[in-house]
PDB file of C-alpha atoms in Angstrom:
ATOM      1  CA  MET A   4       0.000   0.000   0.000  1.00  0.00           C
ATOM      2  CA  ASN A   5       1.376   3.399  -1.012  1.00  0.00           C
ATOM      3  CA  ILE A   6       0.851   6.108   1.618  1.00  0.00           C
ATOM      4  CA  LEU A   7       1.384   9.873   1.366  1.00  0.00           C
ATOM      5  CA  ILE A   8       1.422  12.380   4.243  1.00  0.00           C
ATOM      6  CA  ILE A   9       0.604  16.046   3.580  1.00  0.00           C
ATOM      7  CA  GLU A  10       1.330  18.063   6.717  1.00  0.00           C
ATOM      8  CA  ASP A  11       2.930  21.522   6.941  1.00  0.00           C
ATOM      9  CA  GLU A  12       4.601  20.959  10.324  1.00  0.00           C
ATOM     10  CA  LYS A  13       7.598  18.776   9.533  1.00  0.00           C
ATOM     11  CA  PRO A  14       8.042  17.359  13.080  1.00  0.00           C
ATOM     12  CA  ALA A  15       4.346  16.389  13.123  1.00  0.00           C
ATOM     13  CA  ALA A  16       4.695  14.800   9.675  1.00  0.00           C
ATOM     14  CA  ARG A  17       7.695  12.731  10.772  1.00  0.00           C
ATOM     15  CA  LEU A  18       5.919  11.690  13.978  1.00  0.00           C
ATOM     16  CA  LEU A  19       2.896  10.519  11.994  1.00  0.00           C
ATOM     17  CA  GLN A  20       5.213   8.686   9.602  1.00  0.00           C
ATOM     18  CA  ARG A  21       6.779   6.775  12.505  1.00  0.00           C
ATOM     19  CA  LYS A  22       3.357   5.854  13.870  1.00  0.00           C
ATOM     20  CA  VAL A  23       2.178   4.607  10.471  1.00  0.00           C
ATOM     21  CA  GLU A  24       5.352   2.611   9.916  1.00  0.00           C
ATOM     22  CA  LYS A  25       4.962   1.151  13.407  1.00  0.00           C
ATOM     23  CA  LEU A  26       1.737  -0.411  12.080  1.00  0.00           C
ATOM     24  CA  GLY A  27       3.777  -2.149   9.379  1.00  0.00           C
ATOM     25  CA  TYR A  28       3.155   0.214   6.456  1.00  0.00           C
ATOM     26  CA  SER A  29       5.633   2.250   4.411  1.00  0.00           C
ATOM     27  CA  VAL A  30       5.076   5.976   3.848  1.00  0.00           C
ATOM     28  CA  GLN A  31       5.908   6.908   0.272  1.00  0.00           C
ATOM     29  CA  THR A  32       6.780  10.564   0.882  1.00  0.00           C
ATOM     30  CA  LEU A  33       6.071  13.647   2.998  1.00  0.00           C
ATOM     31  CA  LEU A  34       4.734  16.905   1.526  1.00  0.00           C
ATOM     32  CA  HIS A  35       4.341  20.162   3.406  1.00  0.00           C
ATOM     33  CA  SER A  36       2.398  22.711   1.333  1.00  0.00           C
ATOM     34  CA  VAL A  37      -0.352  23.154  -1.258  1.00  0.00           C
ATOM     35  CA  GLU A  38       2.185  24.198  -3.893  1.00  0.00           C
ATOM     36  CA  GLU A  39       4.490  21.260  -3.202  1.00  0.00           C
ATOM     37  CA  ALA A  40       1.590  18.784  -3.251  1.00  0.00           C
ATOM     38  CA  ILE A  41       0.220  20.046  -6.577  1.00  0.00           C
ATOM     39  CA  ALA A  42       3.661  19.797  -8.187  1.00  0.00           C
ATOM     40  CA  TRP A  43       4.140  16.274  -6.780  1.00  0.00           C
ATOM     41  CA  PHE A  44       0.787  14.959  -8.010  1.00  0.00           C
ATOM     42  CA  GLN A  45       1.499  16.255 -11.515  1.00  0.00           C
ATOM     43  CA  THR A  46       4.518  13.963 -11.852  1.00  0.00           C
ATOM     44  CA  HIS A  47       3.776  10.944  -9.642  1.00  0.00           C
ATOM     45  CA  PRO A  48       1.176   8.147  -9.535  1.00  0.00           C
ATOM     46  CA  HIS A  49      -1.467   8.764  -6.920  1.00  0.00           C
ATOM     47  CA  PRO A  50      -1.015   6.765  -3.704  1.00  0.00           C
ATOM     48  CA  ASP A  51      -3.607   4.435  -2.216  1.00  0.00           C
ATOM     49  CA  LEU A  52      -4.070   6.560   0.904  1.00  0.00           C
ATOM     50  CA  ILE A  53      -3.357  10.168   1.901  1.00  0.00           C
ATOM     51  CA  PHE A  54      -3.097  11.494   5.436  1.00  0.00           C
ATOM     52  CA  LEU A  55      -4.212  15.090   4.878  1.00  0.00           C
ATOM     53  CA  ASP A  56      -3.924  18.099   7.161  1.00  0.00           C
ATOM     54  CA  ILE A  57      -6.688  20.633   6.431  1.00  0.00           C
ATOM     55  CA  GLN A  58      -4.768  23.857   6.952  1.00  0.00           C
ATOM     56  CA  LEU A  59      -1.320  24.032   5.356  1.00  0.00           C
ATOM     57  CA  SER A  60       1.248  26.813   5.469  1.00  0.00           C
ATOM     58  CA  ASP A  61       0.184  28.325   2.133  1.00  0.00           C
ATOM     59  CA  GLY A  62      -3.553  27.697   2.208  1.00  0.00           C
ATOM     60  CA  LEU A  63      -6.318  25.163   2.802  1.00  0.00           C
ATOM     61  CA  SER A  64      -5.564  21.726   1.415  1.00  0.00           C
ATOM     62  CA  PHE A  65      -8.800  21.842  -0.595  1.00  0.00           C
ATOM     63  CA  GLU A  66      -6.875  23.939  -3.111  1.00  0.00           C
ATOM     64  CA  ILE A  67      -5.001  20.780  -4.099  1.00  0.00           C
ATOM     65  CA  PHE A  68      -8.270  19.144  -5.157  1.00  0.00           C
ATOM     66  CA  GLU A  69      -9.329  22.241  -7.098  1.00  0.00           C
ATOM     67  CA  THR A  70      -6.287  21.740  -9.331  1.00  0.00           C
ATOM     68  CA  ILE A  71      -5.694  17.968  -9.289  1.00  0.00           C
ATOM     69  CA  ASP A  72      -8.262  15.196  -9.765  1.00  0.00           C
ATOM     70  CA  ILE A  73      -7.146  13.153  -6.775  1.00  0.00           C
ATOM     71  CA  LYS A  74      -7.882   9.431  -7.027  1.00  0.00           C
ATOM     72  CA  SER A  75      -6.673   8.454  -3.565  1.00  0.00           C
ATOM     73  CA  ALA A  76      -8.606   7.768  -0.384  1.00  0.00           C
ATOM     74  CA  VAL A  77      -8.101  10.341   2.388  1.00  0.00           C
ATOM     75  CA  ILE A  78      -7.843  10.268   6.166  1.00  0.00           C
ATOM     76  CA  PHE A  79      -7.991  13.789   7.576  1.00  0.00           C
ATOM     77  CA  THR A  80      -5.571  14.868  10.288  1.00  0.00           C
ATOM     78  CA  THR A  81      -6.836  18.040  11.877  1.00  0.00           C
ATOM     79  CA  ALA A  82      -6.913  20.236  14.951  1.00  0.00           C
ATOM     80  CA  TYR A  83     -10.599  21.079  14.429  1.00  0.00           C
ATOM     81  CA  ASP A  84     -13.023  19.619  16.931  1.00  0.00           C
ATOM     82  CA  GLU A  85     -15.384  16.746  16.343  1.00  0.00           C
ATOM     83  CA  TYR A  86     -18.518  18.899  16.105  1.00  0.00           C
ATOM     84  CA  ALA A  87     -17.314  20.675  12.974  1.00  0.00           C
ATOM     85  CA  LEU A  88     -16.343  17.382  11.353  1.00  0.00           C
ATOM     86  CA  ARG A  89     -19.535  15.374  11.781  1.00  0.00           C
ATOM     87  CA  ALA A  90     -20.901  16.491   8.423  1.00  0.00           C
ATOM     88  CA  PHE A  91     -18.214  14.758   6.392  1.00  0.00           C
ATOM     89  CA  LYS A  92     -17.173  11.873   8.632  1.00  0.00           C
ATOM     90  CA  LEU A  93     -19.774   9.590   7.084  1.00  0.00           C
ATOM     91  CA  ASN A  94     -18.352   9.913   3.571  1.00  0.00           C
ATOM     92  CA  SER A  95     -14.602  10.177   4.188  1.00  0.00           C
ATOM     93  CA  ILE A  96     -12.470   7.248   5.303  1.00  0.00           C
ATOM     94  CA  ASP A  97     -11.965   8.812   8.747  1.00  0.00           C
ATOM     95  CA  TYR A  98     -10.413  11.745  10.549  1.00  0.00           C
ATOM     96  CA  LEU A  99      -7.804  11.896  13.262  1.00  0.00           C
ATOM     97  CA  LEU A 100      -7.887  14.701  15.784  1.00  0.00           C
ATOM     98  CA  LYS A 101      -4.460  16.040  16.760  1.00  0.00           C
ATOM     99  CA  PRO A 102      -2.520  14.955  18.722  1.00  0.00           C
ATOM    100  CA  ILE A 103      -3.011  11.659  16.933  1.00  0.00           C
ATOM    101  CA  ASP A 104      -3.727   8.656  19.141  1.00  0.00           C
ATOM    102  CA  GLU A 105      -2.042   5.445  17.975  1.00  0.00           C
ATOM    103  CA  ASP A 106      -5.122   3.314  18.618  1.00  0.00           C
ATOM    104  CA  GLU A 107      -7.303   5.700  16.594  1.00  0.00           C
ATOM    105  CA  LEU A 108      -4.701   5.669  13.825  1.00  0.00           C
ATOM    106  CA  ALA A 109      -4.779   1.889  13.707  1.00  0.00           C
ATOM    107  CA  THR A 110      -8.588   1.909  13.587  1.00  0.00           C
ATOM    108  CA  ALA A 111      -8.598   4.442  10.721  1.00  0.00           C
ATOM    109  CA  VAL A 112      -6.134   2.400   8.670  1.00  0.00           C
ATOM    110  CA  ALA A 113      -8.139  -0.757   9.364  1.00  0.00           C
ATOM    111  CA  LYS A 114     -11.264   1.015   8.161  1.00  0.00           C
ATOM    112  CA  PHE A 115      -9.471   1.919   4.932  1.00  0.00           C
ATOM    113  CA  ASN A 116      -8.334  -1.669   4.469  1.00  0.00           C
ATOM    114  CA  SER A 117     -11.863  -2.941   4.978  1.00  0.00           C
ATOM    115  CA  ARG A 118     -13.238  -0.599   2.353  1.00  0.00           C
ATOM    116  CA  ASN A 119     -10.146  -0.805   0.117  1.00  0.00           C
ATOM    117  CA  THR A 120     -11.482   1.737  -2.325  1.00  0.00           C
ATOM    118  CA  ALA A 121     -10.616   5.255  -3.347  1.00  0.00           C
ATOM    119  CA  VAL A 122     -13.128   7.849  -2.292  1.00  0.00           C
ATOM    120  CA  SER A 123     -14.751   9.069  -5.497  1.00  0.00           C
ATOM    121  CA  SER A 124     -17.165  11.551  -3.939  1.00  0.00           C
ATOM    122  CA  LEU A 125     -14.610  13.684  -2.089  1.00  0.00           C
ATOM    123  CA  ALA A 126     -15.277  16.785  -4.174  1.00  0.00           C
ATOM    124  CA  LEU A 127     -18.632  17.329  -2.475  1.00  0.00           C
ATOM    125  CA  ASP A 128     -17.100  16.731   0.938  1.00  0.00           C
ATOM    126  CA  PHE A 129     -14.281  19.201   0.334  1.00  0.00           C
ATOM    127  CA  GLU A 130     -16.662  21.940  -0.761  1.00  0.00           C
ATOM    128  CA  MET A 131     -18.861  21.360   2.274  1.00  0.00           C
ATOM    129  CA  ILE A 132     -15.927  21.403   4.697  1.00  0.00           C
ATOM    130  CA  LYS A 133     -14.442  24.466   3.028  1.00  0.00           C
ATOM    131  CA  LYS A 134     -17.712  26.349   3.434  1.00  0.00           C
ATOM    132  CA  MET A 135     -17.934  25.254   7.058  1.00  0.00           C
ATOM    133  CA  LEU A 136     -14.431  26.497   7.790  1.00  0.00           C
ATOM    134  CA  VAL A 137     -14.726  29.749   5.876  1.00  0.00           C
ATOM    135  CA  ASN A 138     -18.378  30.473   6.545  1.00  0.00           C
ATOM    136  CA  PRO A 139     -19.739  28.490   9.522  1.00  0.00           C
ATOM    137  CA  LEU A 140     -23.271  29.039  10.769  1.00  0.00           C
ATOM    138  CA  GLU A 141     -23.869  32.214  12.780  1.00  0.00           C
ATOM    139  CA  LYS A 142     -20.345  33.419  12.084  1.00  0.00           C
ATOM    140  CA  THR A 143     -19.695  37.115  12.505  1.00  0.00           C
ATOM    141  CA  TYR A 144     -17.287  38.822  10.138  1.00  0.00           C
ATOM    142  CA  LYS A 145     -14.828  41.635  10.630  1.00  0.00           C
ATOM    143  CA  LYS A 146     -16.163  45.135  10.061  1.00  0.00           C
ATOM    144  CA  ARG A 147     -12.923  47.035  10.610  1.00  0.00           C
ATOM    145  CA  PHE A 148      -9.199  46.589  11.148  1.00  0.00           C
ATOM    146  CA  THR A 149      -6.952  48.250  13.720  1.00  0.00           C
ATOM    147  CA  ILE A 150      -3.563  49.280  12.360  1.00  0.00           C
ATOM    148  CA  THR A 151      -0.587  50.204  14.539  1.00  0.00           C
ATOM    149  CA  MET A 152       1.220  53.301  13.249  1.00  0.00           C
ATOM    150  CA  GLY A 153       4.102  54.155  15.541  1.00  0.00           C
ATOM    151  CA  HIS A 154       2.495  55.118  18.852  1.00  0.00           C
ATOM    152  CA  GLN A 155      -0.948  55.525  17.293  1.00  0.00           C
ATOM    153  CA  LEU A 156      -3.774  53.193  16.292  1.00  0.00           C
ATOM    154  CA  LYS A 157      -5.755  53.728  13.113  1.00  0.00           C
ATOM    155  CA  MET A 158      -9.191  52.197  12.484  1.00  0.00           C
ATOM    156  CA  ILE A 159      -9.934  51.196   8.890  1.00  0.00           C
ATOM    157  CA  ALA A 160     -13.509  50.229   8.063  1.00  0.00           C
ATOM    158  CA  LEU A 161     -14.231  47.578   5.433  1.00  0.00           C
ATOM    159  CA  GLU A 162     -15.908  50.248   3.306  1.00  0.00           C
ATOM    160  CA  GLU A 163     -12.512  51.955   2.917  1.00  0.00           C
ATOM    161  CA  ILE A 164     -10.694  48.849   1.655  1.00  0.00           C
ATOM    162  CA  GLU A 165     -10.067  48.393  -2.057  1.00  0.00           C
ATOM    163  CA  CYS A 166      -8.199  45.093  -1.699  1.00  0.00           C
ATOM    164  CA  PHE A 167      -5.964  42.939   0.480  1.00  0.00           C
ATOM    165  CA  TYR A 168      -2.678  41.736  -0.975  1.00  0.00           C
ATOM    166  CA  SER A 169       0.508  39.927   0.024  1.00  0.00           C
ATOM    167  CA  GLU A 170       4.021  41.093  -0.847  1.00  0.00           C
ATOM    168  CA  ASN A 171       7.459  40.092   0.433  1.00  0.00           C
ATOM    169  CA  LYS A 172       5.878  37.817   3.091  1.00  0.00           C
ATOM    170  CA  GLY A 173       3.727  40.714   4.372  1.00  0.00           C
ATOM    171  CA  THR A 174      -0.047  41.198   4.140  1.00  0.00           C
ATOM    172  CA  TYR A 175      -1.403  44.650   3.308  1.00  0.00           C
ATOM    173  CA  ILE A 176      -4.609  46.646   3.105  1.00  0.00           C
ATOM    174  CA  HIS A 177      -4.920  48.970   0.107  1.00  0.00           C
ATOM    175  CA  THR A 178      -7.554  51.684   0.503  1.00  0.00           C
ATOM    176  CA  TYR A 179      -9.552  53.740  -1.958  1.00  0.00           C
ATOM    177  CA  GLU A 180      -7.408  56.695  -0.856  1.00  0.00           C
ATOM    178  CA  ASN A 181      -4.430  54.862  -2.421  1.00  0.00           C
ATOM    179  CA  ARG A 182      -2.804  54.136   0.952  1.00  0.00           C
ATOM    180  CA  ASP A 183      -1.213  50.858   2.038  1.00  0.00           C
ATOM    181  CA  TYR A 184      -1.176  49.477   5.589  1.00  0.00           C
ATOM    182  CA  LEU A 185       0.645  46.418   6.910  1.00  0.00           C
ATOM    183  CA  LEU A 186      -1.470  43.813   8.721  1.00  0.00           C
ATOM    184  CA  ASP A 187      -0.300  41.312  11.299  1.00  0.00           C
ATOM    185  CA  THR A 188      -2.085  38.382   9.637  1.00  0.00           C
ATOM    186  CA  THR A 189      -2.154  36.273   6.467  1.00  0.00           C
ATOM    187  CA  LEU A 190      -4.505  36.074   3.507  1.00  0.00           C
ATOM    188  CA  GLU A 191      -5.447  32.575   4.682  1.00  0.00           C
ATOM    189  CA  GLN A 192      -6.575  33.954   8.036  1.00  0.00           C
ATOM    190  CA  LEU A 193      -8.374  36.861   6.361  1.00  0.00           C
ATOM    191  CA  GLU A 194     -10.413  34.399   4.296  1.00  0.00           C
ATOM    192  CA  THR A 195     -11.954  33.094   7.526  1.00  0.00           C
ATOM    193  CA  GLU A 196     -12.666  36.614   8.831  1.00  0.00           C
ATOM    194  CA  LEU A 197     -14.233  38.246   5.752  1.00  0.00           C
ATOM    195  CA  ASP A 198     -17.779  37.759   4.482  1.00  0.00           C
ATOM    196  CA  PRO A 199     -17.420  35.442   1.440  1.00  0.00           C
ATOM    197  CA  ALA A 200     -20.442  37.117  -0.158  1.00  0.00           C
ATOM    198  CA  ALA A 201     -18.534  40.406  -0.245  1.00  0.00           C
ATOM    199  CA  PHE A 202     -14.871  39.327  -0.609  1.00  0.00           C
ATOM    200  CA  PHE A 203     -13.216  36.807  -2.917  1.00  0.00           C
ATOM    201  CA  ARG A 204      -9.665  35.480  -2.997  1.00  0.00           C
ATOM    202  CA  ILE A 205      -8.853  35.559  -6.694  1.00  0.00           C
ATOM    203  CA  ASN A 206      -5.345  34.072  -6.397  1.00  0.00           C
ATOM    204  CA  ARG A 207      -2.578  33.475  -3.860  1.00  0.00           C
ATOM    205  CA  LYS A 208      -1.824  37.192  -3.647  1.00  0.00           C
ATOM    206  CA  PHE A 209      -5.138  39.107  -3.696  1.00  0.00           C
ATOM    207  CA  ILE A 210      -8.504  39.256  -1.942  1.00  0.00           C
ATOM    208  CA  VAL A 211     -10.877  41.754  -3.551  1.00  0.00           C
ATOM    209  CA  PRO A 212     -14.268  43.148  -2.483  1.00  0.00           C
ATOM    210  CA  MET A 213     -17.086  42.939  -4.996  1.00  0.00           C
ATOM    211  CA  LYS A 214     -17.851  46.643  -4.701  1.00  0.00           C
ATOM    212  CA  GLY A 215     -14.196  47.548  -5.349  1.00  0.00           C
ATOM    213  CA  ILE A 216     -14.119  45.986  -8.824  1.00  0.00           C
ATOM    214  CA  LYS A 217     -14.038  48.760 -11.408  1.00  0.00           C
ATOM    215  CA  GLU A 218     -13.678  46.606 -14.499  1.00  0.00           C
ATOM    216  CA  ILE A 219     -12.994  43.003 -15.553  1.00  0.00           C
ATOM    217  CA  GLN A 220     -10.968  42.218 -18.670  1.00  0.00           C
ATOM    218  CA  ARG A 221      -9.950  39.026 -20.444  1.00  0.00           C
ATOM    219  CA  TYR A 222      -6.363  37.973 -19.779  1.00  0.00           C
ATOM    220  CA  SER A 223      -4.074  35.313 -21.254  1.00  0.00           C
ATOM    221  CA  ASN A 224      -4.523  31.570 -20.639  1.00  0.00           C
ATOM    222  CA  SER A 225      -8.278  31.814 -19.944  1.00  0.00           C
ATOM    223  CA  ARG A 226      -7.723  34.098 -16.964  1.00  0.00           C
ATOM    224  CA  LEU A 227      -9.363  37.395 -16.039  1.00  0.00           C
ATOM    225  CA  GLN A 228      -7.853  40.692 -14.958  1.00  0.00           C
ATOM    226  CA  VAL A 229      -9.571  42.779 -12.292  1.00  0.00           C
ATOM    227  CA  ILE A 230      -9.154  46.543 -12.550  1.00  0.00           C
ATOM    228  CA  LEU A 231      -9.329  48.351  -9.207  1.00  0.00           C
ATOM    229  CA  PRO A 232      -9.893  52.102  -8.767  1.00  0.00           C
ATOM    230  CA  SER A 233      -6.465  53.077  -7.416  1.00  0.00           C
ATOM    231  CA  TYR A 234      -4.208  50.023  -6.999  1.00  0.00           C
ATOM    232  CA  LYS A 235      -1.257  50.308  -9.418  1.00  0.00           C
ATOM    233  CA  GLY A 236       0.944  47.409  -8.301  1.00  0.00           C
ATOM    234  CA  ASP A 237       1.126  43.967  -9.927  1.00  0.00           C
ATOM    235  CA  ASP A 238      -1.671  42.962 -12.281  1.00  0.00           C
ATOM    236  CA  VAL A 239      -4.675  41.724 -10.304  1.00  0.00           C
ATOM    237  CA  ILE A 240      -5.364  38.410 -12.042  1.00  0.00           C
ATOM    238  CA  VAL A 241      -8.037  35.795 -11.359  1.00  0.00           C
ATOM    239  CA  SER A 242      -6.158  32.484 -11.510  1.00  0.00           C
ATOM    240  CA  ARG A 243      -7.388  30.016 -14.095  1.00  0.00           C
ATOM    241  CA  GLU A 244      -8.668  27.511 -11.514  1.00  0.00           C
ATOM    242  CA  LYS A 245     -10.653  30.287  -9.797  1.00  0.00           C
ATOM    243  CA  VAL A 246     -12.361  31.769 -12.886  1.00  0.00           C
ATOM    244  CA  THR A 247     -15.510  29.640 -12.768  1.00  0.00           C
ATOM    245  CA  GLU A 248     -15.997  30.145  -9.033  1.00  0.00           C
ATOM    246  CA  PHE A 249     -15.307  33.876  -9.452  1.00  0.00           C
ATOM    247  CA  LYS A 250     -18.005  34.214 -12.125  1.00  0.00           C
ATOM    248  CA  GLU A 251     -20.479  32.375  -9.887  1.00  0.00           C
ATOM    249  CA  TRP A 252     -19.543  34.706  -6.989  1.00  0.00           C
ATOM    250  CA  LEU A 253     -20.262  37.728  -9.177  1.00  0.00           C
ATOM    251  CA  GLY A 254     -23.690  36.285  -9.914  1.00  0.00           C
TER     252      GLY A 254
END
């Protein structure tokens, strides 16, 4: 049986590898990010079983499945509590709540062996989980951000924000007044804090508000370019894998 572990924390990945190998199975390889996993799947046969962490260093692991048609069965490894996972437990092989218990690991692998089939309906599960994580029931969203400027604090309301973007490992607000402010967060975290009906992450670098879009133009390789009122940095491009979802978001 070929086994793959996708986990952004390398010590945790190695610990899980040792636990799996203690059960008598060999782990094919360890991957640590969305980008690394996508590149790996494009050049390697898909394994029988994947141990998959939900939140990786460069995004949610669902992004892998938006790009690659994964044929493998999946056991989730996650820090999220059982209540949030009930909705998909019935259709996935299993999930393991961190820190991973060896007995629960053995039970999950045994369950996979008893079914011995790749999970073909994961796409629905991934979309459901993604919506639960990004937009859970009764979730409240941020209405403003507090920025530290020297010895002062500045409040920026959502209505003032033209886009969020990442640059040189920093995350920034760009306002309609053509000002940029550094945030102490990541775009991945912002995705969980912003109303998905009003904000959309168009690629790895940008989150844009619907009301901030001035114009949309066709771009190369079936992509779209978003024109914002004042932002003059890198081209704001909707990645090819996001185009369909972006059009649906626009309505």
